[in-house]
């Protein structure tokens, strides 16, 4: 794992590299793509949740009593997949965080302006004490940063603290990272790769193409 700043982590591991190669390969089937993406998701979630709060609980093993650290249920963890590609992260995130709530965010990218268009914002009631809510926004591709910035703004407008928001992605562009950092310097970004650039259509180069199309097998 490479921590570039205290708010930006890029996962570094041979298994991440191997699975990223599978994902990037245009000849990988949708099933192969999804399986490789899920394998990387486990590692991303570990990193994205490294600051969730725990409390001490006494547990009795078959041998002795001992103190263990368990999730502190005074806190609420919200996982927020941006539809539709973010859903692939969500399955693994829910498996690993069974105590979390899912807040679906429906947004698509206007192909001309590259601006996000909202169509869905489904959330569970958020705790009264907003300082105890931790949000992990899930989107495989951090490209222009427009959707990510809108999603972050949405949570901040609901009084979630910027420092309690994590943006988790698979591949990011330097532009997307810079924009999130400029607008929201306290948001933690976790990614598996930072690619070279964006092309004129807002796609990450070399990237993997359209994540949603590759996951759901809906090529043009
Ligand atoms: N969304 C994608 O699915 N791919 C990109 O390269 C950029 C945005």
PDB file of C-alpha atoms and ligand atoms in Angstrom:
ATOM      1  CA  UNK A   1       0.000   0.000   0.000  1.00  0.00           C
ATOM      2  CA  UNK A   2       1.317   3.414  -0.879  1.00  0.00           C
ATOM      3  CA  UNK A   3       0.107   6.361   1.173  1.00  0.00           C
ATOM      4  CA  UNK A   4       0.720   9.397  -1.037  1.00  0.00           C
ATOM      5  CA  UNK A   5      -0.685  11.930   1.418  1.00  0.00           C
ATOM      6  CA  UNK A   6      -2.575  11.282   4.619  1.00  0.00           C
ATOM      7  CA  UNK A   7      -5.791  11.639   2.563  1.00  0.00           C
ATOM      8  CA  UNK A   8      -4.825   9.630  -0.529  1.00  0.00           C
ATOM      9  CA  UNK A   9      -3.942   5.934  -0.578  1.00  0.00           C
ATOM     10  CA  UNK A  10      -3.085   3.892  -3.661  1.00  0.00           C
ATOM     11  CA  UNK A  11      -3.105   0.143  -3.050  1.00  0.00           C
ATOM     12  CA  UNK A  12       0.146  -1.524  -4.065  1.00  0.00           C
ATOM     13  CA  UNK A  13       0.237  -5.299  -4.107  1.00  0.00           C
ATOM     14  CA  UNK A  14       1.065  -7.996  -6.687  1.00  0.00           C
ATOM     15  CA  UNK A  15      -2.478  -9.386  -6.449  1.00  0.00           C
ATOM     16  CA  UNK A  16      -3.915  -5.940  -7.154  1.00  0.00           C
ATOM     17  CA  UNK A  17      -1.635  -5.593 -10.201  1.00  0.00           C
ATOM     18  CA  UNK A  18      -2.589  -9.049 -11.460  1.00  0.00           C
ATOM     19  CA  UNK A  19      -6.324  -8.450 -11.098  1.00  0.00           C
ATOM     20  CA  UNK A  20      -6.091  -4.957 -12.578  1.00  0.00           C
ATOM     21  CA  UNK A  21      -4.494  -6.470 -15.685  1.00  0.00           C
ATOM     22  CA  UNK A  22      -7.483  -8.842 -16.008  1.00  0.00           C
ATOM     23  CA  UNK A  23      -9.908  -5.944 -15.579  1.00  0.00           C
ATOM     24  CA  UNK A  24      -8.161  -3.689 -18.096  1.00  0.00           C
ATOM     25  CA  UNK A  25      -7.974  -6.396 -20.775  1.00  0.00           C
ATOM     26  CA  UNK A  26     -10.713  -5.707 -23.331  1.00  0.00           C
ATOM     27  CA  UNK A  27     -10.910  -9.441 -24.041  1.00  0.00           C
ATOM     28  CA  UNK A  28     -11.938 -10.341 -20.472  1.00  0.00           C
ATOM     29  CA  UNK A  29     -15.552 -11.486 -20.297  1.00  0.00           C
ATOM     30  CA  UNK A  30     -18.008  -9.711 -18.039  1.00  0.00           C
ATOM     31  CA  UNK A  31     -17.850 -12.620 -15.582  1.00  0.00           C
ATOM     32  CA  UNK A  32     -14.037 -12.596 -15.487  1.00  0.00           C
ATOM     33  CA  UNK A  33     -14.065  -8.791 -15.123  1.00  0.00           C
ATOM     34  CA  UNK A  34     -16.509  -8.916 -12.201  1.00  0.00           C
ATOM     35  CA  UNK A  35     -14.629 -11.621 -10.349  1.00  0.00           C
ATOM     36  CA  UNK A  36     -11.315  -9.768 -10.610  1.00  0.00           C
ATOM     37  CA  UNK A  37     -12.994  -6.540  -9.490  1.00  0.00           C
ATOM     38  CA  UNK A  38     -14.529  -8.252  -6.471  1.00  0.00           C
ATOM     39  CA  UNK A  39     -11.125  -9.601  -5.421  1.00  0.00           C
ATOM     40  CA  UNK A  40      -9.680  -6.076  -5.411  1.00  0.00           C
ATOM     41  CA  UNK A  41     -12.757  -4.720  -3.613  1.00  0.00           C
ATOM     42  CA  UNK A  42     -11.887  -6.672  -0.453  1.00  0.00           C
ATOM     43  CA  UNK A  43      -8.539  -4.864  -0.250  1.00  0.00           C
ATOM     44  CA  UNK A  44     -10.106  -1.470  -1.001  1.00  0.00           C
ATOM     45  CA  UNK A  45     -12.701  -1.922   1.747  1.00  0.00           C
ATOM     46  CA  UNK A  46     -10.049  -2.810   4.313  1.00  0.00           C
ATOM     47  CA  UNK A  47      -8.249   0.444   3.541  1.00  0.00           C
ATOM     48  CA  UNK A  48     -11.437   2.535   3.295  1.00  0.00           C
ATOM     49  CA  UNK A  49     -12.582   1.398   6.744  1.00  0.00           C
ATOM     50  CA  UNK A  50      -9.313   1.738   8.598  1.00  0.00           C
ATOM     51  CA  UNK A  51     -10.705   4.618  10.683  1.00  0.00           C
ATOM     52  CA  UNK A  52     -14.107   3.195  11.617  1.00  0.00           C
ATOM     53  CA  UNK A  53     -14.708   3.357  15.322  1.00  0.00           C
ATOM     54  CA  UNK A  54     -14.522   0.350  17.610  1.00  0.00           C
ATOM     55  CA  UNK A  55     -15.158  -0.225  21.288  1.00  0.00           C
ATOM     56  CA  UNK A  56     -13.881  -2.813  23.728  1.00  0.00           C
ATOM     57  CA  UNK A  57     -16.129  -5.785  24.514  1.00  0.00           C
ATOM     58  CA  UNK A  58     -15.521  -8.707  26.830  1.00  0.00           C
ATOM     59  CA  UNK A  59     -15.778 -12.050  24.999  1.00  0.00           C
ATOM     60  CA  UNK A  60     -15.568 -15.526  26.446  1.00  0.00           C
ATOM     61  CA  UNK A  61     -13.619 -17.981  24.306  1.00  0.00           C
ATOM     62  CA  UNK A  62     -13.928 -21.703  25.071  1.00  0.00           C
ATOM     63  CA  UNK A  63     -10.747 -21.197  27.107  1.00  0.00           C
ATOM     64  CA  UNK A  64     -10.878 -17.797  28.853  1.00  0.00           C
ATOM     65  CA  UNK A  65     -12.407 -14.321  29.007  1.00  0.00           C
ATOM     66  CA  UNK A  66     -10.690 -11.687  26.900  1.00  0.00           C
ATOM     67  CA  UNK A  67     -11.241  -8.119  25.716  1.00  0.00           C
ATOM     68  CA  UNK A  68     -11.876  -7.678  21.996  1.00  0.00           C
ATOM     69  CA  UNK A  69     -12.434  -4.658  19.747  1.00  0.00           C
ATOM     70  CA  UNK A  70     -15.825  -4.641  17.995  1.00  0.00           C
ATOM     71  CA  UNK A  71     -17.649  -2.081  15.828  1.00  0.00           C
ATOM     72  CA  UNK A  72     -18.940   0.759  18.013  1.00  0.00           C
ATOM     73  CA  UNK A  73     -22.691   0.834  17.377  1.00  0.00           C
ATOM     74  CA  UNK A  74     -22.895   4.428  18.610  1.00  0.00           C
ATOM     75  CA  UNK A  75     -21.616   5.120  15.116  1.00  0.00           C
ATOM     76  CA  UNK A  76     -23.365   4.580  11.779  1.00  0.00           C
ATOM     77  CA  UNK A  77     -21.524   3.436   8.659  1.00  0.00           C
ATOM     78  CA  UNK A  78     -23.256   4.397   5.413  1.00  0.00           C
ATOM     79  CA  UNK A  79     -22.101   2.865   2.151  1.00  0.00           C
ATOM     80  CA  UNK A  80     -23.134   4.922  -0.848  1.00  0.00           C
ATOM     81  CA  UNK A  81     -22.765   3.248  -4.245  1.00  0.00           C
ATOM     82  CA  UNK A  82     -23.119   5.531  -7.256  1.00  0.00           C
ATOM     83  CA  UNK A  83     -25.318   3.638  -9.714  1.00  0.00           C
ATOM     84  CA  UNK A  84     -24.789   1.693 -11.673  1.00  0.00           C
ATOM     85  CA  UNK A  85     -21.120   0.674 -11.604  1.00  0.00           C
ATOM     86  CA  UNK A  86     -20.810   1.296  -7.835  1.00  0.00           C
ATOM     87  CA  UNK A  87     -23.160  -1.617  -7.166  1.00  0.00           C
ATOM     88  CA  UNK A  88     -20.372  -4.097  -7.818  1.00  0.00           C
ATOM     89  CA  UNK A  89     -18.450  -2.655  -4.851  1.00  0.00           C
ATOM     90  CA  UNK A  90     -21.627  -2.654  -2.759  1.00  0.00           C
ATOM     91  CA  UNK A  91     -22.084  -6.432  -2.688  1.00  0.00           C
ATOM     92  CA  UNK A  92     -18.645  -6.918  -1.161  1.00  0.00           C
ATOM     93  CA  UNK A  93     -18.975  -3.859   1.100  1.00  0.00           C
ATOM     94  CA  UNK A  94     -22.220  -5.197   2.596  1.00  0.00           C
ATOM     95  CA  UNK A  95     -20.666  -8.606   3.111  1.00  0.00           C
ATOM     96  CA  UNK A  96     -17.757  -7.024   4.994  1.00  0.00           C
ATOM     97  CA  UNK A  97     -19.822  -4.393   6.848  1.00  0.00           C
ATOM     98  CA  UNK A  98     -23.045  -6.196   7.777  1.00  0.00           C
ATOM     99  CA  UNK A  99     -23.906  -3.417  10.254  1.00  0.00           C
ATOM    100  CA  UNK A 100     -23.829  -0.711   7.547  1.00  0.00           C
ATOM    101  CA  UNK A 101     -26.722   1.061   5.808  1.00  0.00           C
ATOM    102  CA  UNK A 102     -26.813   1.422   2.035  1.00  0.00           C
ATOM    103  CA  UNK A 103     -27.610   4.813   0.501  1.00  0.00           C
ATOM    104  CA  UNK A 104     -28.066   4.391  -3.267  1.00  0.00           C
ATOM    105  CA  UNK A 105     -27.120   7.347  -5.415  1.00  0.00           C
ATOM    106  CA  UNK A 106     -28.478   7.356  -8.960  1.00  0.00           C
ATOM    107  CA  UNK A 107     -26.465   9.551 -11.309  1.00  0.00           C
ATOM    108  CA  UNK A 108     -25.498   9.300 -14.930  1.00  0.00           C
ATOM    109  CA  UNK A 109     -23.048  11.352 -16.878  1.00  0.00           C
ATOM    110  CA  UNK A 110     -24.375  13.681 -19.545  1.00  0.00           C
ATOM    111  CA  UNK A 111     -22.188  12.656 -22.486  1.00  0.00           C
ATOM    112  CA  UNK A 112     -21.985  16.232 -23.826  1.00  0.00           C
ATOM    113  CA  UNK A 113     -21.329  18.267 -20.694  1.00  0.00           C
ATOM    114  CA  UNK A 114     -19.809  15.390 -18.644  1.00  0.00           C
ATOM    115  CA  UNK A 115     -21.879  16.774 -15.738  1.00  0.00           C
ATOM    116  CA  UNK A 116     -23.727  14.329 -13.460  1.00  0.00           C
ATOM    117  CA  UNK A 117     -27.509  14.082 -13.762  1.00  0.00           C
ATOM    118  CA  UNK A 118     -29.247  12.861 -10.582  1.00  0.00           C
ATOM    119  CA  UNK A 119     -32.189  10.477 -10.801  1.00  0.00           C
ATOM    120  CA  UNK A 120     -32.222   8.719  -7.422  1.00  0.00           C
ATOM    121  CA  UNK A 121     -31.181   9.485  -3.830  1.00  0.00           C
ATOM    122  CA  UNK A 122     -32.322   6.704  -1.533  1.00  0.00           C
ATOM    123  CA  UNK A 123     -31.194   6.780   2.034  1.00  0.00           C
ATOM    124  CA  UNK A 124     -31.921   5.357   5.393  1.00  0.00           C
ATOM    125  CA  UNK A 125     -32.558   7.781   8.215  1.00  0.00           C
ATOM    126  CA  UNK A 126     -29.232   9.200   9.320  1.00  0.00           C
ATOM    127  CA  UNK A 127     -28.356   9.338  13.025  1.00  0.00           C
ATOM    128  CA  UNK A 128     -29.197  12.507  14.933  1.00  0.00           C
ATOM    129  CA  UNK A 129     -25.578  13.032  15.886  1.00  0.00           C
ATOM    130  CA  UNK A 130     -24.063  13.628  12.449  1.00  0.00           C
ATOM    131  CA  UNK A 131     -20.509  13.600  13.821  1.00  0.00           C
ATOM    132  CA  UNK A 132     -20.988   9.854  14.358  1.00  0.00           C
ATOM    133  CA  UNK A 133     -21.811   9.008  10.753  1.00  0.00           C
ATOM    134  CA  UNK A 134     -19.085   7.658   8.502  1.00  0.00           C
ATOM    135  CA  UNK A 135     -19.805   7.556   4.783  1.00  0.00           C
ATOM    136  CA  UNK A 136     -18.002   5.510   2.134  1.00  0.00           C
ATOM    137  CA  UNK A 137     -18.886   6.590  -1.407  1.00  0.00           C
ATOM    138  CA  UNK A 138     -18.351   3.784  -3.931  1.00  0.00           C
ATOM    139  CA  UNK A 139     -17.617   4.412  -7.603  1.00  0.00           C
ATOM    140  CA  UNK A 140     -15.117   2.326  -9.610  1.00  0.00           C
ATOM    141  CA  UNK A 141     -14.003   5.228 -11.828  1.00  0.00           C
ATOM    142  CA  UNK A 142     -12.849   8.635 -10.571  1.00  0.00           C
ATOM    143  CA  UNK A 143     -12.650  10.425 -13.934  1.00  0.00           C
ATOM    144  CA  UNK A 144     -13.559  14.131 -14.097  1.00  0.00           C
ATOM    145  CA  UNK A 145     -14.545  14.002 -10.428  1.00  0.00           C
ATOM    146  CA  UNK A 146     -17.919  15.627 -11.176  1.00  0.00           C
ATOM    147  CA  UNK A 147     -20.087  12.784  -9.826  1.00  0.00           C
ATOM    148  CA  UNK A 148     -17.839  12.288  -6.820  1.00  0.00           C
ATOM    149  CA  UNK A 149     -17.926  15.988  -5.964  1.00  0.00           C
ATOM    150  CA  UNK A 150     -21.727  16.068  -6.276  1.00  0.00           C
ATOM    151  CA  UNK A 151     -22.094  12.989  -4.071  1.00  0.00           C
ATOM    152  CA  UNK A 152     -19.777  14.472  -1.419  1.00  0.00           C
ATOM    153  CA  UNK A 153     -21.657  17.813  -1.542  1.00  0.00           C
ATOM    154  CA  UNK A 154     -24.911  15.930  -1.042  1.00  0.00           C
ATOM    155  CA  UNK A 155     -23.676  14.358   2.201  1.00  0.00           C
ATOM    156  CA  UNK A 156     -22.105  17.582   3.454  1.00  0.00           C
ATOM    157  CA  UNK A 157     -25.441  19.341   2.846  1.00  0.00           C
ATOM    158  CA  UNK A 158     -26.905  16.753   5.256  1.00  0.00           C
ATOM    159  CA  UNK A 159     -24.344  17.830   7.890  1.00  0.00           C
ATOM    160  CA  UNK A 160     -22.020  14.847   7.500  1.00  0.00           C
ATOM    161  CA  UNK A 161     -18.488  15.923   8.405  1.00  0.00           C
ATOM    162  CA  UNK A 162     -16.091  16.137   5.469  1.00  0.00           C
ATOM    163  CA  UNK A 163     -13.422  14.266   7.440  1.00  0.00           C
ATOM    164  CA  UNK A 164     -15.869  11.362   7.915  1.00  0.00           C
ATOM    165  CA  UNK A 165     -16.272  10.798   4.162  1.00  0.00           C
ATOM    166  CA  UNK A 166     -14.211   8.312   2.143  1.00  0.00           C
ATOM    167  CA  UNK A 167     -14.289   8.156  -1.653  1.00  0.00           C
ATOM    168  CA  UNK A 168     -13.393   4.619  -2.762  1.00  0.00           C
ATOM    169  CA  UNK A 169     -12.608   3.857  -6.385  1.00  0.00           C
ATOM    170  CA  UNK A 170     -10.725   1.362  -8.512  1.00  0.00           C
ATOM    171  CA  UNK A 171      -9.028   3.605 -11.079  1.00  0.00           C
ATOM    172  CA  UNK A 172      -8.616   7.347 -10.873  1.00  0.00           C
ATOM    173  CA  UNK A 173      -7.341  10.101 -13.121  1.00  0.00           C
ATOM    174  CA  UNK A 174      -4.908  12.731 -11.836  1.00  0.00           C
ATOM    175  CA  UNK A 175      -7.521  15.384 -12.743  1.00  0.00           C
ATOM    176  CA  UNK A 176     -10.263  13.711 -10.685  1.00  0.00           C
ATOM    177  CA  UNK A 177      -8.041  13.372  -7.647  1.00  0.00           C
ATOM    178  CA  UNK A 178      -6.908  16.990  -7.867  1.00  0.00           C
ATOM    179  CA  UNK A 179     -10.486  18.252  -8.124  1.00  0.00           C
ATOM    180  CA  UNK A 180     -11.744  16.302  -5.107  1.00  0.00           C
ATOM    181  CA  UNK A 181      -8.697  17.391  -3.116  1.00  0.00           C
ATOM    182  CA  UNK A 182      -9.213  21.026  -4.110  1.00  0.00           C
ATOM    183  CA  UNK A 183     -12.908  21.110  -3.137  1.00  0.00           C
ATOM    184  CA  UNK A 184     -12.779  18.681  -0.205  1.00  0.00           C
ATOM    185  CA  UNK A 185      -9.259  18.404   1.225  1.00  0.00           C
ATOM    186  CA  UNK A 186     -10.455  16.422   4.255  1.00  0.00           C
ATOM    187  CA  UNK A 187     -12.091  13.613   2.249  1.00  0.00           C
ATOM    188  CA  UNK A 188     -10.045  10.415   2.192  1.00  0.00           C
ATOM    189  CA  UNK A 189      -9.519   8.916  -1.286  1.00  0.00           C
ATOM    190  CA  UNK A 190      -8.721   5.207  -1.634  1.00  0.00           C
ATOM    191  CA  UNK A 191      -7.867   3.862  -5.086  1.00  0.00           C
ATOM    192  CA  UNK A 192      -6.113   0.902  -6.683  1.00  0.00           C
ATOM    193  CA  UNK A 193      -4.476   2.907  -9.492  1.00  0.00           C
ATOM    194  CA  UNK A 194      -3.864   6.420 -10.757  1.00  0.00           C
ATOM    195  CA  UNK A 195      -3.808   6.392 -14.554  1.00  0.00           C
ATOM    196  CA  UNK A 196      -2.227   8.798 -17.010  1.00  0.00           C
ATOM    197  CA  UNK A 197      -5.015  11.141 -18.098  1.00  0.00           C
ATOM    198  CA  UNK A 198      -8.547  11.683 -19.366  1.00  0.00           C
ATOM    199  CA  UNK A 199      -9.362  11.666 -23.072  1.00  0.00           C
ATOM    200  CA  UNK A 200     -11.626  14.221 -24.781  1.00  0.00           C
ATOM    201  CA  UNK A 201     -14.697  12.103 -23.936  1.00  0.00           C
ATOM    202  CA  UNK A 202     -13.847  12.053 -20.245  1.00  0.00           C
ATOM    203  CA  UNK A 203     -12.651   8.427 -20.272  1.00  0.00           C
ATOM    204  CA  UNK A 204      -9.651   7.409 -18.206  1.00  0.00           C
ATOM    205  CA  UNK A 205      -6.568   6.437 -20.278  1.00  0.00           C
ATOM    206  CA  UNK A 206      -5.585   3.609 -20.321  1.00  0.00           C
ATOM    207  CA  UNK A 207      -8.456   2.829 -17.896  1.00  0.00           C
ATOM    208  CA  UNK A 208     -10.802  -0.047 -18.615  1.00  0.00           C
ATOM    209  CA  UNK A 209     -13.490   1.496 -20.834  1.00  0.00           C
ATOM    210  CA  UNK A 210     -17.004   1.966 -19.480  1.00  0.00           C
ATOM    211  CA  UNK A 211     -17.147   0.202 -16.117  1.00  0.00           C
ATOM    212  CA  UNK A 212     -20.947  -0.180 -16.127  1.00  0.00           C
ATOM    213  CA  UNK A 213     -20.975  -1.649 -19.624  1.00  0.00           C
ATOM    214  CA  UNK A 214     -18.218  -4.094 -18.763  1.00  0.00           C
ATOM    215  CA  UNK A 215     -19.839  -5.215 -15.485  1.00  0.00           C
ATOM    216  CA  UNK A 216     -23.344  -5.549 -16.911  1.00  0.00           C
ATOM    217  CA  UNK A 217     -22.310  -6.747 -20.374  1.00  0.00           C
ATOM    218  CA  UNK A 218     -24.014  -3.899 -22.231  1.00  0.00           C
ATOM    219  CA  UNK A 219     -21.501  -2.843 -24.893  1.00  0.00           C
ATOM    220  CA  UNK A 220     -22.535  -0.217 -27.480  1.00  0.00           C
TER     221      UNK A 220
HETATM  222  N1  LIG B   1     -16.612   6.107 -16.321  1.00  0.00           N
HETATM  223  C1  LIG B   1     -16.188   4.920 -16.819  1.00  0.00           C
HETATM  224  O1  LIG B   1     -16.894   3.918 -16.711  1.00  0.00           O
HETATM  225  N2  LIG B   1     -14.990   4.860 -17.431  1.00  0.00           N
HETATM  226  C2  LIG B   1     -14.177   5.919 -17.554  1.00  0.00           C
HETATM  227  O2  LIG B   1     -13.083   5.791 -18.108  1.00  0.00           O
HETATM  228  C3  LIG B   1     -14.634   7.158 -17.030  1.00  0.00           C
HETATM  229  C4  LIG B   1     -15.848   7.228 -16.422  1.00  0.00           C
END
